[in-house]
Amino acid sequence: MLKKRVIVCLDVKDGRTTKGVKFQNNVDIGDPVEMAKEYYRQGVDELVFYDIIASARGRGPILDLISKVASQVFIPFCVGGGINTVEDIRSTILAGAEKVSLNSPAVKNPELITEGARIFGNQCIVLGMDVRKDPTKPSGYGTTIHGGRVDTGFDALEWAKKGVSLGAGEIVLNSMDADGMKTGYDIELTRMIAEAVPVPVIASGGGGTPQHMADVLTEGKADAALIASMVHTMGYTVDGIKRDLNNLSVPVRLN
């Protein structure tokens, strides 16, 4: 049976790790390089690094910081934020990332997914989706960009399928409604997308306990669960979470 992955997310703003609720009221919680090093020591399977203001400010990725983080971790490392061109993808991978997450730029220029996948391989291109409930959409969910500030008008299910058809090799599916709430992932949303696409789906938004993670990895059919608050501020460790998941009969890589 394929092992489920535990992924830690570092949201970065002005060079510091930050955490908010539903993308609001962010507070500084530390140095991303030191935090990445510690989570790697604890046995995290992958790291995701999001520059949460790059797209809104219209600038590219912060390559020096990406390089510093990459030098501390020897696991898959995904970077998102400000990656607007094929050159941005290339420079981010050269700085040490294995994957890039395309969210706002993919909506504005879907061809970037195709070009990125053609040049660097599907496994390098992750479709980032910030999704919220929208009863006007056929699936019941719509997509947003620029950190949830702009509604794309896209139905979440249709955009997921389109992104994969264009070449995305993975999806990070973030529930805006659950983000930072620590009350559990959106199981219905995650299962709907996971059943509709032939690529791995990473559940994001709402993780507060190992049971929440177990639920989305089993009932939600996610391939991985992304966490932030649990390890940043709630006292959990990655290795402790993995032991709990193992005890809940979820197959994970134990140290």
mmCIF file of C-alpha atoms in Angstrom:
data_model
loop_
_atom_site.group_PDB
_atom_site.id
_atom_site.type_symbol
_atom_site.label_atom_id
_atom_site.label_comp_id
_atom_site.label_asym_id
_atom_site.label_seq_id
_atom_site.Cartn_x
_atom_site.Cartn_y
_atom_site.Cartn_z
ATOM 1 C CA MET A 1 0.000 0.000 0.000
ATOM 2 C CA LEU A 2 1.290 3.463 -0.879
ATOM 3 C CA LYS A 3 2.440 5.458 2.125
ATOM 4 C CA LYS A 4 0.560 8.665 2.897
ATOM 5 C CA ARG A 5 2.686 11.803 3.155
ATOM 6 C CA VAL A 6 2.865 14.390 5.929
ATOM 7 C CA ILE A 7 3.795 17.794 4.498
ATOM 8 C CA VAL A 8 4.584 20.933 6.490
ATOM 9 C CA CYS A 9 3.731 24.310 4.972
ATOM 10 C CA LEU A 10 5.782 27.436 5.624
ATOM 11 C CA ASP A 11 3.860 30.578 4.625
ATOM 12 C CA VAL A 12 6.498 33.275 4.181
ATOM 13 C CA LYS A 13 6.016 37.041 4.190
ATOM 14 C CA ASP A 14 8.932 39.486 4.020
ATOM 15 C CA GLY A 15 11.382 36.663 4.716
ATOM 16 C CA ARG A 16 9.668 35.369 7.878
ATOM 17 C CA THR A 17 7.292 32.468 8.481
ATOM 18 C CA THR A 18 3.778 33.677 9.230
ATOM 19 C CA LYS A 19 0.422 32.115 10.094
ATOM 20 C CA GLY A 20 -3.104 33.446 9.828
ATOM 21 C CA VAL A 21 -6.724 32.299 9.807
ATOM 22 C CA LYS A 22 -8.502 32.226 6.440
ATOM 23 C CA PHE A 23 -5.522 34.222 5.064
ATOM 24 C CA GLN A 24 -6.173 37.084 7.540
ATOM 25 C CA ASN A 25 -4.434 38.523 10.626
ATOM 26 C CA ASN A 26 -1.062 36.896 9.989
ATOM 27 C CA VAL A 27 1.471 36.844 12.804
ATOM 28 C CA ASP A 28 5.246 36.261 12.679
ATOM 29 C CA ILE A 29 6.181 32.818 14.015
ATOM 30 C CA GLY A 30 9.846 32.414 13.109
ATOM 31 C CA ASP A 31 12.749 31.996 10.720
ATOM 32 C CA PRO A 32 11.798 29.716 7.788
ATOM 33 C CA VAL A 33 15.340 28.332 7.421
ATOM 34 C CA GLU A 34 15.568 27.212 11.063
ATOM 35 C CA MET A 35 11.990 25.885 11.006
ATOM 36 C CA ALA A 36 12.632 23.876 7.826
ATOM 37 C CA LYS A 37 15.759 22.383 9.385
ATOM 38 C CA GLU A 38 13.829 21.337 12.510
ATOM 39 C CA TYR A 39 10.902 19.773 10.618
ATOM 40 C CA TYR A 40 13.377 17.858 8.453
ATOM 41 C CA ARG A 41 15.017 16.552 11.653
ATOM 42 C CA GLN A 42 11.564 15.456 12.885
ATOM 43 C CA GLY A 43 11.024 13.364 9.747
ATOM 44 C CA VAL A 44 8.655 15.401 7.576
ATOM 45 C CA ASP A 45 8.110 13.827 4.133
ATOM 46 C CA GLU A 46 8.013 17.097 2.184
ATOM 47 C CA LEU A 47 8.090 20.849 2.724
ATOM 48 C CA VAL A 48 5.995 23.463 0.950
ATOM 49 C CA PHE A 49 7.163 27.085 0.988
ATOM 50 C CA TYR A 50 4.659 29.764 -0.064
ATOM 51 C CA ASP A 51 5.619 33.393 -0.533
ATOM 52 C CA ILE A 52 2.121 34.605 0.272
ATOM 53 C CA ILE A 53 2.485 38.167 -1.033
ATOM 54 C CA ALA A 54 4.685 37.742 -4.132
ATOM 55 C CA SER A 55 1.812 37.490 -6.631
ATOM 56 C CA ALA A 56 -0.125 40.368 -5.082
ATOM 57 C CA ARG A 57 3.018 42.541 -5.213
ATOM 58 C CA GLY A 58 3.826 41.418 -8.736
ATOM 59 C CA ARG A 59 7.344 40.198 -8.019
ATOM 60 C CA GLY A 60 9.226 36.960 -8.589
ATOM 61 C CA PRO A 61 10.354 34.264 -6.145
ATOM 62 C CA ILE A 62 12.860 35.102 -3.361
ATOM 63 C CA LEU A 63 15.645 32.874 -4.612
ATOM 64 C CA ASP A 64 18.208 33.520 -1.872
ATOM 65 C CA LEU A 65 15.778 32.402 0.845
ATOM 66 C CA ILE A 66 14.664 29.387 -1.228
ATOM 67 C CA SER A 67 18.323 28.393 -1.613
ATOM 68 C CA LYS A 68 18.957 28.699 2.139
ATOM 69 C CA VAL A 69 15.951 26.495 2.954
ATOM 70 C CA ALA A 70 16.912 23.941 0.275
ATOM 71 C CA SER A 71 20.424 23.666 1.758
ATOM 72 C CA GLN A 72 18.930 22.452 5.060
ATOM 73 C CA VAL A 73 16.501 19.785 3.805
ATOM 74 C CA PHE A 74 17.044 16.637 1.726
ATOM 75 C CA ILE A 75 13.445 15.786 0.914
ATOM 76 C CA PRO A 76 11.057 17.020 -1.799
ATOM 77 C CA PHE A 77 10.674 20.787 -1.477
ATOM 78 C CA CYS A 78 7.904 22.692 -3.269
ATOM 79 C CA VAL A 79 7.880 26.472 -3.718
ATOM 80 C CA GLY A 80 4.965 28.737 -4.628
ATOM 81 C CA GLY A 81 4.441 32.473 -4.939
ATOM 82 C CA GLY A 82 5.595 34.851 -7.655
ATOM 83 C CA ILE A 83 6.394 32.124 -10.200
ATOM 84 C CA ASN A 84 5.013 33.780 -13.323
ATOM 85 C CA THR A 85 7.211 32.560 -16.182
ATOM 86 C CA VAL A 86 9.149 29.521 -17.376
ATOM 87 C CA GLU A 87 12.299 31.395 -16.344
ATOM 88 C CA ASP A 88 10.890 31.762 -12.813
ATOM 89 C CA ILE A 89 10.275 27.995 -12.729
ATOM 90 C CA ARG A 90 13.836 27.336 -13.922
ATOM 91 C CA SER A 91 15.443 29.706 -11.408
ATOM 92 C CA THR A 92 13.355 28.279 -8.539
ATOM 93 C CA ILE A 93 14.383 24.712 -9.392
ATOM 94 C CA LEU A 94 18.013 25.797 -9.768
ATOM 95 C CA ALA A 95 17.763 27.415 -6.313
ATOM 96 C CA GLY A 96 16.964 23.969 -4.897
ATOM 97 C CA ALA A 97 13.216 23.315 -5.228
ATOM 98 C CA GLU A 98 12.028 19.984 -6.650
ATOM 99 C CA LYS A 99 8.563 21.319 -7.489
ATOM 100 C CA VAL A 100 6.824 24.638 -8.100
ATOM 101 C CA SER A 101 3.251 25.420 -7.119
ATOM 102 C CA LEU A 102 1.328 27.524 -9.625
ATOM 103 C CA ASN A 103 -1.863 29.185 -8.404
ATOM 104 C CA SER A 104 -2.575 32.791 -9.468
ATOM 105 C CA PRO A 105 -0.149 32.613 -12.446
ATOM 106 C CA ALA A 106 -1.776 29.380 -13.685
ATOM 107 C CA VAL A 107 -5.216 31.001 -13.716
ATOM 108 C CA LYS A 108 -3.920 34.047 -15.597
ATOM 109 C CA ASN A 109 -1.765 32.015 -18.005
ATOM 110 C CA PRO A 110 -2.775 28.322 -18.169
ATOM 111 C CA GLU A 111 -0.111 27.776 -20.847
ATOM 112 C CA LEU A 112 2.486 28.130 -18.060
ATOM 113 C CA ILE A 113 1.366 24.733 -16.706
ATOM 114 C CA THR A 114 1.826 23.095 -20.115
ATOM 115 C CA GLU A 115 5.175 24.742 -20.836
ATOM 116 C CA GLY A 116 6.467 23.991 -17.349
ATOM 117 C CA ALA A 117 5.445 20.336 -17.599
ATOM 118 C CA ARG A 118 6.955 20.000 -21.088
ATOM 119 C CA ILE A 119 10.334 21.422 -20.075
ATOM 120 C CA PHE A 120 10.717 20.197 -16.485
ATOM 121 C CA GLY A 121 8.309 17.224 -16.299
ATOM 122 C CA ASN A 122 4.792 16.869 -14.879
ATOM 123 C CA GLN A 123 6.211 15.852 -11.495
ATOM 124 C CA CYS A 124 7.670 19.366 -11.087
ATOM 125 C CA ILE A 125 4.391 21.218 -11.686
ATOM 126 C CA VAL A 126 1.881 21.452 -8.843
ATOM 127 C CA LEU A 127 -1.498 23.144 -9.305
ATOM 128 C CA GLY A 128 -2.219 25.200 -6.192
ATOM 129 C CA MET A 129 -5.932 25.801 -5.586
ATOM 130 C CA ASP A 130 -7.489 28.118 -2.994
ATOM 131 C CA VAL A 131 -11.105 26.978 -2.915
ATOM 132 C CA ARG A 132 -14.188 28.159 -1.046
ATOM 133 C CA LYS A 133 -17.801 27.066 -0.952
ATOM 134 C CA ASP A 134 -19.906 28.735 -3.655
ATOM 135 C CA PRO A 135 -23.469 27.496 -4.169
ATOM 136 C CA THR A 136 -23.611 29.202 -7.583
ATOM 137 C CA LYS A 137 -20.996 26.780 -8.990
ATOM 138 C CA PRO A 138 -21.944 23.309 -10.341
ATOM 139 C CA SER A 139 -19.626 21.525 -7.866
ATOM 140 C CA GLY A 140 -20.591 23.811 -4.965
ATOM 141 C CA TYR A 141 -17.057 25.244 -4.822
ATOM 142 C CA GLY A 142 -15.301 28.135 -6.563
ATOM 143 C CA THR A 143 -11.626 29.081 -6.854
ATOM 144 C CA THR A 144 -9.798 32.233 -5.795
ATOM 145 C CA ILE A 145 -6.365 33.764 -6.390
ATOM 146 C CA HIS A 146 -4.121 36.375 -4.748
ATOM 147 C CA GLY A 147 -4.473 34.785 -1.338
ATOM 148 C CA GLY A 148 -8.240 34.497 -1.581
ATOM 149 C CA ARG A 149 -8.732 38.154 -2.464
ATOM 150 C CA VAL A 150 -9.886 37.631 -6.070
ATOM 151 C CA ASP A 151 -12.642 35.265 -7.273
ATOM 152 C CA THR A 152 -11.625 33.606 -10.554
ATOM 153 C CA GLY A 153 -15.178 32.671 -11.538
ATOM 154 C CA PHE A 154 -13.960 29.069 -12.101
ATOM 155 C CA ASP A 155 -15.721 26.023 -10.732
ATOM 156 C CA ALA A 156 -13.227 24.158 -8.529
ATOM 157 C CA LEU A 157 -13.866 20.703 -9.981
ATOM 158 C CA GLU A 158 -13.614 21.908 -13.581
ATOM 159 C CA TRP A 159 -10.418 23.861 -12.895
ATOM 160 C CA ALA A 160 -8.806 20.854 -11.176
ATOM 161 C CA LYS A 161 -9.545 18.645 -14.189
ATOM 162 C CA LYS A 162 -8.394 21.354 -16.610
ATOM 163 C CA GLY A 163 -5.137 21.925 -14.700
ATOM 164 C CA VAL A 164 -4.303 18.225 -14.800
ATOM 165 C CA SER A 165 -5.168 17.987 -18.507
ATOM 166 C CA LEU A 166 -2.745 20.875 -19.113
ATOM 167 C CA GLY A 167 0.068 18.983 -17.387
ATOM 168 C CA ALA A 168 -0.049 19.471 -13.607
ATOM 169 C CA GLY A 169 1.317 16.366 -11.864
ATOM 170 C CA GLU A 170 -0.151 17.085 -8.449
ATOM 171 C CA ILE A 171 -2.745 19.330 -6.756
ATOM 172 C CA VAL A 172 -2.503 21.158 -3.447
ATOM 173 C CA LEU A 173 -6.147 21.702 -2.545
ATOM 174 C CA ASN A 174 -6.596 24.381 0.098
ATOM 175 C CA SER A 175 -10.016 24.942 1.676
ATOM 176 C CA MET A 176 -10.312 28.669 2.349
ATOM 177 C CA ASP A 177 -13.288 27.985 4.645
ATOM 178 C CA ALA A 178 -11.219 25.659 6.844
ATOM 179 C CA ASP A 179 -7.853 27.454 6.607
ATOM 180 C CA GLY A 180 -6.350 27.984 10.058
ATOM 181 C CA MET A 181 -9.556 26.912 11.818
ATOM 182 C CA LYS A 182 -8.060 23.631 13.168
ATOM 183 C CA THR A 183 -11.505 21.986 13.047
ATOM 184 C CA GLY A 184 -10.782 19.444 10.306
ATOM 185 C CA TYR A 185 -10.249 19.341 6.551
ATOM 186 C CA ASP A 186 -13.080 19.649 4.021
ATOM 187 C CA ILE A 187 -13.545 15.916 3.421
ATOM 188 C CA GLU A 188 -16.282 16.326 0.807
ATOM 189 C CA LEU A 189 -14.223 18.754 -1.290
ATOM 190 C CA THR A 190 -11.062 16.649 -1.067
ATOM 191 C CA ARG A 191 -12.787 13.400 -2.002
ATOM 192 C CA MET A 192 -14.603 15.047 -4.936
ATOM 193 C CA ILE A 193 -11.344 16.320 -6.446
ATOM 194 C CA ALA A 194 -9.309 13.184 -5.599
ATOM 195 C CA GLU A 195 -11.869 10.950 -7.325
ATOM 196 C CA ALA A 196 -11.933 13.190 -10.417
ATOM 197 C CA VAL A 197 -8.225 13.450 -11.244
ATOM 198 C CA PRO A 198 -5.514 10.816 -11.881
ATOM 199 C CA VAL A 199 -2.783 12.680 -9.956
ATOM 200 C CA PRO A 200 -2.007 12.947 -6.208
ATOM 201 C CA VAL A 201 -4.137 15.398 -4.221
ATOM 202 C CA ILE A 202 -2.719 17.087 -1.114
ATOM 203 C CA ALA A 203 -5.363 18.203 1.383
ATOM 204 C CA SER A 204 -4.747 21.612 2.941
ATOM 205 C CA GLY A 205 -6.626 23.803 5.399
ATOM 206 C CA GLY A 206 -8.139 22.829 8.727
ATOM 207 C CA GLY A 207 -5.752 20.277 10.241
ATOM 208 C CA GLY A 208 -5.875 20.458 14.048
ATOM 209 C CA THR A 209 -5.397 16.853 15.212
ATOM 210 C CA PRO A 210 -3.921 13.596 13.867
ATOM 211 C CA GLN A 211 -7.518 12.302 13.651
ATOM 212 C CA HIS A 212 -8.376 15.134 11.228
ATOM 213 C CA MET A 213 -5.427 14.048 9.100
ATOM 214 C CA ALA A 214 -6.419 10.378 9.251
ATOM 215 C CA ASP A 215 -9.962 11.295 8.170
ATOM 216 C CA VAL A 216 -8.871 13.229 5.080
ATOM 217 C CA LEU A 217 -6.261 10.610 4.144
ATOM 218 C CA THR A 218 -8.843 7.804 4.298
ATOM 219 C CA GLU A 219 -12.395 9.144 3.821
ATOM 220 C CA GLY A 220 -11.147 12.139 1.797
ATOM 221 C CA LYS A 221 -8.890 9.938 -0.359
ATOM 222 C CA ALA A 222 -6.040 12.468 -0.151
ATOM 223 C CA ASP A 223 -2.521 11.255 -0.914
ATOM 224 C CA ALA A 224 -1.010 13.662 1.594
ATOM 225 C CA ALA A 225 -2.080 16.040 4.354
ATOM 226 C CA LEU A 226 -0.542 19.480 4.625
ATOM 227 C CA ILE A 227 -0.180 20.952 8.111
ATOM 228 C CA ALA A 228 1.025 24.237 9.563
ATOM 229 C CA SER A 229 -0.559 25.354 12.865
ATOM 230 C CA MET A 230 -0.282 21.860 14.369
ATOM 231 C CA VAL A 231 3.502 21.930 14.335
ATOM 232 C CA HIS A 232 4.085 25.689 14.343
ATOM 233 C CA THR A 233 2.017 26.635 17.393
ATOM 234 C CA MET A 234 0.044 23.678 18.806
ATOM 235 C CA GLY A 235 2.879 21.595 20.243
ATOM 236 C CA TYR A 236 2.714 18.620 17.866
ATOM 237 C CA THR A 237 5.863 17.146 16.307
ATOM 238 C CA VAL A 238 6.042 15.481 12.906
ATOM 239 C CA ASP A 239 7.310 12.186 14.309
ATOM 240 C CA GLY A 240 4.597 12.214 16.982
ATOM 241 C CA ILE A 241 1.908 12.849 14.365
ATOM 242 C CA LYS A 242 3.230 9.982 12.242
ATOM 243 C CA ARG A 243 3.134 7.599 15.203
ATOM 244 C CA ASP A 244 -0.469 8.658 15.866
ATOM 245 C CA LEU A 245 -1.398 8.125 12.201
ATOM 246 C CA ASN A 246 0.246 4.703 12.272
ATOM 247 C CA ASN A 247 -1.827 3.836 15.350
ATOM 248 C CA LEU A 248 -4.923 4.987 13.404
ATOM 249 C CA SER A 249 -4.019 2.441 10.666
ATOM 250 C CA VAL A 250 -2.850 5.092 8.176
ATOM 251 C CA PRO A 251 0.278 3.871 6.337
ATOM 252 C CA VAL A 252 3.077 6.442 6.788
ATOM 253 C CA ARG A 253 6.884 6.427 6.664
ATOM 254 C CA LEU A 254 8.147 6.118 10.230
ATOM 255 C CA ASN A 255 11.645 7.285 11.178
#
